[in-house]
Short mmCIF file of C-alpha atoms in Angstrom, two decimals:
data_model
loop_
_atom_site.label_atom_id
_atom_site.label_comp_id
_atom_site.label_asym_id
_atom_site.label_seq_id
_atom_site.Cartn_x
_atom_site.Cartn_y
_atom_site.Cartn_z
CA UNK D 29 3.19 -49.61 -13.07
CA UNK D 30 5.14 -47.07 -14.27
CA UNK D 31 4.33 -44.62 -17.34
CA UNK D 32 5.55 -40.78 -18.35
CA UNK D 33 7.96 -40.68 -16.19
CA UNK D 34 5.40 -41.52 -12.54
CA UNK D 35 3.73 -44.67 -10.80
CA UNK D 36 0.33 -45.22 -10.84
CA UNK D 37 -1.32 -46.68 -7.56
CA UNK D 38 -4.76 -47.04 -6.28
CA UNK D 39 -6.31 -44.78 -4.47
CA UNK D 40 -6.47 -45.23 -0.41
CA UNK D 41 -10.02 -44.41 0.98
CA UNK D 42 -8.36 -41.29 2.83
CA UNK D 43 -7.88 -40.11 -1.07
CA UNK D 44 -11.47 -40.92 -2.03
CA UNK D 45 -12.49 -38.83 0.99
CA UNK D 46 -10.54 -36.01 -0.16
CA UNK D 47 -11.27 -36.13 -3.91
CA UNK D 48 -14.86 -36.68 -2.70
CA UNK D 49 -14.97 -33.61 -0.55
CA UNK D 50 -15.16 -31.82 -3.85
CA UNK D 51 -18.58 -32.62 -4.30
CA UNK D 52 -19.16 -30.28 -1.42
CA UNK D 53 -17.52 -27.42 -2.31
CA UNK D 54 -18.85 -27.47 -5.57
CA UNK D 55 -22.70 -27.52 -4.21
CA UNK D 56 -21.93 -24.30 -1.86
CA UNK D 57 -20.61 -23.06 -5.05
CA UNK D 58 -23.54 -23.72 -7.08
CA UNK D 59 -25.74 -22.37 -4.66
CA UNK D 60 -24.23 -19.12 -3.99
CA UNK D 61 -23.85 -18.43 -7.91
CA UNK D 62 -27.38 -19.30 -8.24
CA UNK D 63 -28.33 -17.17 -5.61
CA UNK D 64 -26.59 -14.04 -7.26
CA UNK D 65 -28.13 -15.13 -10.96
CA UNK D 66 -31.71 -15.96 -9.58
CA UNK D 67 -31.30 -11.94 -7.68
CA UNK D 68 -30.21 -10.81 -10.88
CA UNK D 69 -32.84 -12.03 -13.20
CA UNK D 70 -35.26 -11.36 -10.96
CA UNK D 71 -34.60 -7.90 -9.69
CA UNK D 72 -32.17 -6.11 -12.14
CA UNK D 73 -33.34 -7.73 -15.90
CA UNK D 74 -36.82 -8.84 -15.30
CA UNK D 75 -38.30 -5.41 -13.67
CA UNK D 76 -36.18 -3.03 -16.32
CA UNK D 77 -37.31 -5.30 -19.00
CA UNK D 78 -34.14 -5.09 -21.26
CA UNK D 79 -33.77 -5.39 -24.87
CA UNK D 80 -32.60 -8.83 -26.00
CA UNK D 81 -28.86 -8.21 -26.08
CA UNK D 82 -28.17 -7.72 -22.09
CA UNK D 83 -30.42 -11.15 -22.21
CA UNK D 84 -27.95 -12.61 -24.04
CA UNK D 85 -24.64 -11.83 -22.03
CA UNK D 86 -26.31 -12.98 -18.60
CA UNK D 87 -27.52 -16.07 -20.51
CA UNK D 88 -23.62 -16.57 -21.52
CA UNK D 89 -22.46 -15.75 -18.18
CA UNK D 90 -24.49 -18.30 -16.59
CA UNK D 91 -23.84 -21.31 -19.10
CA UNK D 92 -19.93 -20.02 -18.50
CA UNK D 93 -20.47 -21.09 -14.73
CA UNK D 94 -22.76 -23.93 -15.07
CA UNK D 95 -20.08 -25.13 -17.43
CA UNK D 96 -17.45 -25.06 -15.17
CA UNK D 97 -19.25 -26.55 -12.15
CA UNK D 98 -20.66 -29.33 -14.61
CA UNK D 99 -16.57 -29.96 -15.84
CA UNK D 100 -15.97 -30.21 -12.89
CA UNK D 101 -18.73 -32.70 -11.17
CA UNK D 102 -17.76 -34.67 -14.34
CA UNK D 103 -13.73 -34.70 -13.81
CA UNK D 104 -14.17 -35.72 -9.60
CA UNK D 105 -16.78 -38.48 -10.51
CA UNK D 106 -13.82 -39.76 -13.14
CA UNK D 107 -10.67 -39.81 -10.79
CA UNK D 108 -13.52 -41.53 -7.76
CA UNK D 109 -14.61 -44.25 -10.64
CA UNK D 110 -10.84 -44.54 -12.17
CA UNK D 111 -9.67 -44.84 -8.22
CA UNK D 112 -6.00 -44.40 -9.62
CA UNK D 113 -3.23 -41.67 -8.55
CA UNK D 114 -0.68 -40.20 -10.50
CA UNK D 115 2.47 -40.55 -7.67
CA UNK D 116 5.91 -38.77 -8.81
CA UNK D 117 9.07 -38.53 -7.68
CA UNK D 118 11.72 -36.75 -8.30
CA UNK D 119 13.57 -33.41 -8.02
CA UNK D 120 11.85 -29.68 -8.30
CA UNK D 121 13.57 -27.86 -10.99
CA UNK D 122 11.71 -24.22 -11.02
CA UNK D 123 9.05 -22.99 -8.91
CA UNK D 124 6.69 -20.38 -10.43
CA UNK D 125 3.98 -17.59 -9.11
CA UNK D 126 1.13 -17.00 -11.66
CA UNK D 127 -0.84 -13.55 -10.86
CA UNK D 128 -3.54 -13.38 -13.43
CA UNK D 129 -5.89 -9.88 -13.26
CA UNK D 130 -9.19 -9.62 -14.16
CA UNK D 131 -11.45 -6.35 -14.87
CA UNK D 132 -15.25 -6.22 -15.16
CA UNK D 133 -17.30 -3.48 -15.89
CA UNK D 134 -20.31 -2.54 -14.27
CA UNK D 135 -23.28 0.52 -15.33
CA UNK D 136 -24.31 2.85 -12.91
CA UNK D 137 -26.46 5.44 -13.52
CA UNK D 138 -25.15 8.87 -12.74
CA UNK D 139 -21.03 7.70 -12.95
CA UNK D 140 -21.36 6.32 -16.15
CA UNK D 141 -19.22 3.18 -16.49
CA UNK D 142 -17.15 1.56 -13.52
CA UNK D 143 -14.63 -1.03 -13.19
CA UNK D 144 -13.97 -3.74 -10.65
CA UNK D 145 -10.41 -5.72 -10.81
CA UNK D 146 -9.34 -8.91 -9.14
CA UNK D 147 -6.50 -11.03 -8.84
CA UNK D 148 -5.89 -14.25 -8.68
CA UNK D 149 -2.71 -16.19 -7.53
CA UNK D 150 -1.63 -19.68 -8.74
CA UNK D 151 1.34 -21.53 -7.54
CA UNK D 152 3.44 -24.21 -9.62
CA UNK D 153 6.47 -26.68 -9.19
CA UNK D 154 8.36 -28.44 -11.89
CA UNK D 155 9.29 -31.64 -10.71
CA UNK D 156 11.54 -33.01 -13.38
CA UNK D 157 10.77 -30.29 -15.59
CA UNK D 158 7.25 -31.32 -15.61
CA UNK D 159 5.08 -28.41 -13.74
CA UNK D 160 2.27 -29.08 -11.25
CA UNK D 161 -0.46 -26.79 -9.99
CA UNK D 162 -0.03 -27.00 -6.09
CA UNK D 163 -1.99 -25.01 -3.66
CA UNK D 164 0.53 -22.48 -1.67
CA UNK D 165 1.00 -24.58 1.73
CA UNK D 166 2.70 -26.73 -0.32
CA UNK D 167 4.64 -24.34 -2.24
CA UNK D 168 5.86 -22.63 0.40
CA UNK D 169 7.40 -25.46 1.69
CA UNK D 170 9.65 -26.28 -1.63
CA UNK D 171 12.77 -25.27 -2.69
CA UNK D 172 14.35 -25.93 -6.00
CA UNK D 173 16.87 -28.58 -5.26
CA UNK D 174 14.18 -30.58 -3.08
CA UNK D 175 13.80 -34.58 -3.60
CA UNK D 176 10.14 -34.98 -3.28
CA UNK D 177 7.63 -37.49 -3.78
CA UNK D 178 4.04 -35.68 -5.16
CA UNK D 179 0.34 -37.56 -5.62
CA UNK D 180 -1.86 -35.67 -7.65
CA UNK D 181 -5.25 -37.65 -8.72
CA UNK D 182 -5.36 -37.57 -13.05
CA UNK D 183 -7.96 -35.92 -14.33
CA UNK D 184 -8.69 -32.72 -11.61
CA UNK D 185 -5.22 -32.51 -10.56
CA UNK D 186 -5.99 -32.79 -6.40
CA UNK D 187 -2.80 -32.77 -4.96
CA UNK D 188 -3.27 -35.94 -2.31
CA UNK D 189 0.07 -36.01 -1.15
CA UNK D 190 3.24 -33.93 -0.84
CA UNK D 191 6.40 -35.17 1.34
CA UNK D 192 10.10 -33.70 0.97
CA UNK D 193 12.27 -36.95 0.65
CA UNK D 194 15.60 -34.58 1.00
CA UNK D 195 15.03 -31.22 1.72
CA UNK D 196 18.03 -28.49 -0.21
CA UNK D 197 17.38 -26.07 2.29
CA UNK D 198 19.06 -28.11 4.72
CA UNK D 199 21.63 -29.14 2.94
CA UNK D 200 22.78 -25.56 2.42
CA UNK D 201 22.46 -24.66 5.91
CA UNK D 202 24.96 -27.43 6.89
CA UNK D 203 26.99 -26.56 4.27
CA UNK D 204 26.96 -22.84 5.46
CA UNK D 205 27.46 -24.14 8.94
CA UNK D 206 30.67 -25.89 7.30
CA UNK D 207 32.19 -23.52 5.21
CA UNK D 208 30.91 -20.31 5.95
CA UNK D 209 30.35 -17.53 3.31
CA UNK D 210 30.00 -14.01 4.96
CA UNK D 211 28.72 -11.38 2.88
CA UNK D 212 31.90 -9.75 1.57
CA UNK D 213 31.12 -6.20 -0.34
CA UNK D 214 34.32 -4.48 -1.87
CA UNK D 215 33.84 -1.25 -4.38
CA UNK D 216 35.58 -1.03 -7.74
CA UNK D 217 35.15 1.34 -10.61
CA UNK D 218 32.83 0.40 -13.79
CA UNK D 219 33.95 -0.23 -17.36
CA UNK D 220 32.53 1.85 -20.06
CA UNK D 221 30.38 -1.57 -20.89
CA UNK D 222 28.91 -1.54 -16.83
CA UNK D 223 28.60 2.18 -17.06
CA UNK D 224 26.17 1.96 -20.47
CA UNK D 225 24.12 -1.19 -18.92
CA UNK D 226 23.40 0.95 -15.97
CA UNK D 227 22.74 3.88 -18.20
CA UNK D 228 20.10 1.66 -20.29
CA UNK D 229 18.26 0.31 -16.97
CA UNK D 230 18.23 3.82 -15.01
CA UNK D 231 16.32 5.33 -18.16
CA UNK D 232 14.31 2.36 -19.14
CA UNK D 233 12.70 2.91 -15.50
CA UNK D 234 12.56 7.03 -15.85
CA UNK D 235 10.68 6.01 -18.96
CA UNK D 236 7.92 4.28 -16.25
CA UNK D 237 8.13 6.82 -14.10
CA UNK D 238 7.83 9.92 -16.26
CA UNK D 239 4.47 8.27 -17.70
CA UNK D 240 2.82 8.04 -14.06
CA UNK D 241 4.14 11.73 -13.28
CA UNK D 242 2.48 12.94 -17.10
CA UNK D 243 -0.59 11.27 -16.27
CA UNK D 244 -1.30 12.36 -12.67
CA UNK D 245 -0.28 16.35 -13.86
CA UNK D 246 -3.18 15.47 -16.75
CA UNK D 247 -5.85 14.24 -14.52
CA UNK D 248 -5.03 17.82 -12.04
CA UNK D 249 -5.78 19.84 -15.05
CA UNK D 250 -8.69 18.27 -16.11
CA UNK D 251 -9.87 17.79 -12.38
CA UNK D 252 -8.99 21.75 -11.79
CA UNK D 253 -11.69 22.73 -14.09
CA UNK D 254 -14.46 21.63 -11.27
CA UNK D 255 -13.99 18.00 -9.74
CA UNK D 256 -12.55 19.50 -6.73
CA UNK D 257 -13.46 16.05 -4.42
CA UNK D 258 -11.09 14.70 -6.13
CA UNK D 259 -8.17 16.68 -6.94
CA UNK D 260 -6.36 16.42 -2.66
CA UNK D 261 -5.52 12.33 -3.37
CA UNK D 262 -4.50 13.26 -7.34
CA UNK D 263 -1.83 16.00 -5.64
CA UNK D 264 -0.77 14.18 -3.10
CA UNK D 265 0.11 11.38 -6.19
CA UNK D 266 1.35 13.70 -8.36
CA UNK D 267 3.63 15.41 -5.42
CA UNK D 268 5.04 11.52 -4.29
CA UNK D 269 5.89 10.21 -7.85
CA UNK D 270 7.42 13.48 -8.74
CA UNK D 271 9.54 14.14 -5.27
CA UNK D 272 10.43 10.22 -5.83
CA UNK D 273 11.47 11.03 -9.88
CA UNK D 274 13.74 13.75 -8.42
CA UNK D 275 15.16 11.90 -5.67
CA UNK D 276 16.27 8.81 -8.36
CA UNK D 277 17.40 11.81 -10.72
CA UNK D 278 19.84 13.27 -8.07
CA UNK D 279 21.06 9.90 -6.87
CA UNK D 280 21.77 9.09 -10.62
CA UNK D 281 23.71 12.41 -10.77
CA UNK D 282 25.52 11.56 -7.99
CA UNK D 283 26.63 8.30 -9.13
CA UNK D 284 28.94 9.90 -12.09
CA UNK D 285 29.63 12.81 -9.83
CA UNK D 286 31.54 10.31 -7.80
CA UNK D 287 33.40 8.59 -10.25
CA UNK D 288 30.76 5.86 -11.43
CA UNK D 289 31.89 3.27 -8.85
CA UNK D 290 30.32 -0.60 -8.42
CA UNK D 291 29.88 -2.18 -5.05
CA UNK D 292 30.41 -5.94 -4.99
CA UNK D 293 28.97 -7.78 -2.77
CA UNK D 294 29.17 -12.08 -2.26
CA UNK D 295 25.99 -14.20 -1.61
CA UNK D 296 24.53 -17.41 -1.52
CA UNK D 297 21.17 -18.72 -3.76
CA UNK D 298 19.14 -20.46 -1.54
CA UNK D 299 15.93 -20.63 -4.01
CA UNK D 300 14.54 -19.27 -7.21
CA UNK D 301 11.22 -18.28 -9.09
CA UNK D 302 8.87 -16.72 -11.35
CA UNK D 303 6.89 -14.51 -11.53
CA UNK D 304 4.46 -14.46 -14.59
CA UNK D 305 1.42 -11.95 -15.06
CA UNK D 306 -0.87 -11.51 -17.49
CA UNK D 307 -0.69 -7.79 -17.36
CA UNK D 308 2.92 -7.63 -16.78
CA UNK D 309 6.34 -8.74 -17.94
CA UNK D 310 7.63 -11.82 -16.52
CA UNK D 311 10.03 -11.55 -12.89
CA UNK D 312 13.32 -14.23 -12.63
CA UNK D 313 13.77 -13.66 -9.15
CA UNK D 314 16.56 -15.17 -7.05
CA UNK D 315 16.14 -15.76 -3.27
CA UNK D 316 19.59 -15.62 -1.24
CA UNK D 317 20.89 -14.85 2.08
CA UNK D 318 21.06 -11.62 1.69
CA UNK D 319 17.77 -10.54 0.44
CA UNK D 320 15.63 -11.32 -2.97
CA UNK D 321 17.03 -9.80 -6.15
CA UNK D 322 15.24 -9.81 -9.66
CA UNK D 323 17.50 -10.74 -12.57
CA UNK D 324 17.62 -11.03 -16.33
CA UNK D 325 16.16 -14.81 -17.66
CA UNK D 326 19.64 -15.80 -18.92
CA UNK D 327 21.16 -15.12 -15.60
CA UNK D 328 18.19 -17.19 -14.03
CA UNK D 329 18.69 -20.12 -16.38
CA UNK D 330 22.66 -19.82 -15.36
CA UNK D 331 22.50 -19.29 -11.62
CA UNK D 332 21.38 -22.67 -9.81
CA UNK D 333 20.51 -23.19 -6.23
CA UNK D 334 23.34 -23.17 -3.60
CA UNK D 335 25.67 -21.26 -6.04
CA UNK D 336 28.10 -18.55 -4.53
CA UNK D 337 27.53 -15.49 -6.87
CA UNK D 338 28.93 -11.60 -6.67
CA UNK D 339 26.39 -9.38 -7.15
CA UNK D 340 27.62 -6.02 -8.83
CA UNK D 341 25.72 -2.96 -8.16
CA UNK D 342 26.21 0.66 -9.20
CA UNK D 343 26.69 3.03 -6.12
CA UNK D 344 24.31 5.12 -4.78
CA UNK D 345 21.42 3.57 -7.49
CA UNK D 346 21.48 0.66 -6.72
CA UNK D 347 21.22 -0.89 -10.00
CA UNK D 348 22.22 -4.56 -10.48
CA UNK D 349 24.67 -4.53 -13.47
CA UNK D 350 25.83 -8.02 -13.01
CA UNK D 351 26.15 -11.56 -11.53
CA UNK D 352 29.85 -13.24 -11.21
CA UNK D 353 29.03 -16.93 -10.80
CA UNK D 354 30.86 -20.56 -10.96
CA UNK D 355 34.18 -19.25 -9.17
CA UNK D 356 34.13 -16.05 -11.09
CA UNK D 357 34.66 -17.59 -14.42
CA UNK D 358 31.46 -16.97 -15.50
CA UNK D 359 30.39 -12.80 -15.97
CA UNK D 360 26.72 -11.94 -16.86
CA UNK D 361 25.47 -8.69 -17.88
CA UNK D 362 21.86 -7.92 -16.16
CA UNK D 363 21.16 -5.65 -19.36
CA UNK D 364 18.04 -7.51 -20.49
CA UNK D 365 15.70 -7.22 -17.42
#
């Protein structure tokens, strides 16, 4: 049976075993989050004898985790009783890294208020333009341009099984082996257009780097007046991002001093990805045989795996300006990254 584009089969009792293996995790988890609520209650709220209101948060903070271990008991006891499997196949079109950050603030008594941040990393592949959550052994095996065939159970998403029906990678590395692409690199001089994108890039990052520099001189002041624990790791800061502002300065100097020349250098795209954040800008990074490169999102909507592009680069920056793709008929400017 076929519907939205994947089959639907029944699930083997090596799935069950998996999907049921759930069941387990999520009673460790229980336990251990009831341990640290029960230690809580018991040695932080009930002793102090709070007012009503911190109460209240801890009583929302535990239905927020009961909640998601009852979803999901609930969503593993529907895919075992369904015993159906999603199965697709088809070809990955994007591959995407998900970094989402997290702060939470704890009291302490003579510091005042403290923070505590964590990250956590999710991995995706769009099969057919349709994106799956996929834990990373299986996304570090894909490449965009893969034929694969994915089983994912319907209502928690358990990715059952994962096989690479024709693998890209190896099609470019025959293809490589067949017509080989060195890495040519020729320099040119800019055009006044180049020469303003670079111009717009190099100061867009000063911008970044000139608040870090502000900020680290600040906190010396204010840690001069007495904090002096503190003030050694602050300098040493304060000394790197400013010795590091210089050094970009000079080097940007240098590049009109020398008569605002582009290096060009040929590669091949053997992958591509995101990179989305919830604290930061989205990355369209391209992965080639010469090292990964981060580009604007029109050039990464342009550029597809196994293309031959020229990457143009400002002299003694660095700066990608931009990509020359689709035998050099096609010229992108890398202003918008």
């Amino acid at each position: 049976m076929t519907e939205n584009n994947y089959e639907i089969k029944p699930l083997s009792s090596k799935d069950k075993k998996k999907i049921s293996q759930q069941y387990v995790f999520l009673v460790i988890f229980l336990i251990f989050v009831g341990g640290i609520f029960f230690f809580i209650f018991k040695n932080v709220l009930k002793p102090a004898k709070f007012s009503t209101i911190p109460i209240i948060v801890f009583a929302i903070f535990l239905l927020f985790f009961l909640s998601i271990i009852v979803y999901t008991f609930w969503s593993t006891y529907i895919d075992l009783k369904k015993g159906i499997k999603h199965c697709y196949t088809g070809i990955i079109t994007d591959k995407r890294i998900e970094k989402h950050t997290s702060s939470s603030k704890k009291f302490t008594s003579r510091a005042g208020n403290s923070s505590n941040s964590t990250t956590t990393t999710s991995y995706y592949i769009s099969v057919d333009i349709q994106e799956h959550s996929i834990p990373y052994t299986v996304y570090s095996k894909a490449t965009i341009g893969d034929k694969i065939y994915l089983e994912v159970s319907p209502k928690n998403k358990e990715v059952l099984t994962f096989t690479i029906l024709e693998n890209h990678q190896q099609s470019i590395e025959v293809n490589n082996t067949l017509n080989f692409i060195p890495n040519k690199s020729k320099t040119m001089p800019m055009s006044q257009k180049e020469v303003d994108v670079v111009k717009k890039i190099f100061w867009k990052k000063m911008r970044k780097r000139l608040i870090f520099v502000i900020a680290f001189a600040l906190l010396l002041l204010l840690l001069w007046q007495g904090i002096f624990i503190f003030i050694i790791p602050v300098l040493v800061a304060f000394v790197y991002t400013s010795f590091k502002l210089l050094i970009e300065i000079n080097n940007y100097a240098t590049f009109f001093r020398n008569g605002k020349l582009k290096q060009i250098t040929t590669v091949q795209v053997n992958d591509k990805l995101k990179i989305t954040s919830n604290r930061n800008a989205t990355k369209f990074r391209l992965v080639t045989n010469n090292g990964n490169i981060d580009v604007s999102e029109n050039i990464y909507n342009k550029v597809k795996s196994n293309d031959i592009i020229d990457l143009h680069k400002a002299s003694f920056i660095t700066i990608l300006i931009a990509v020359n793709f689709n035998s050099h008929n096609i010229y992108l400017f890398n202003e918008t990254i």
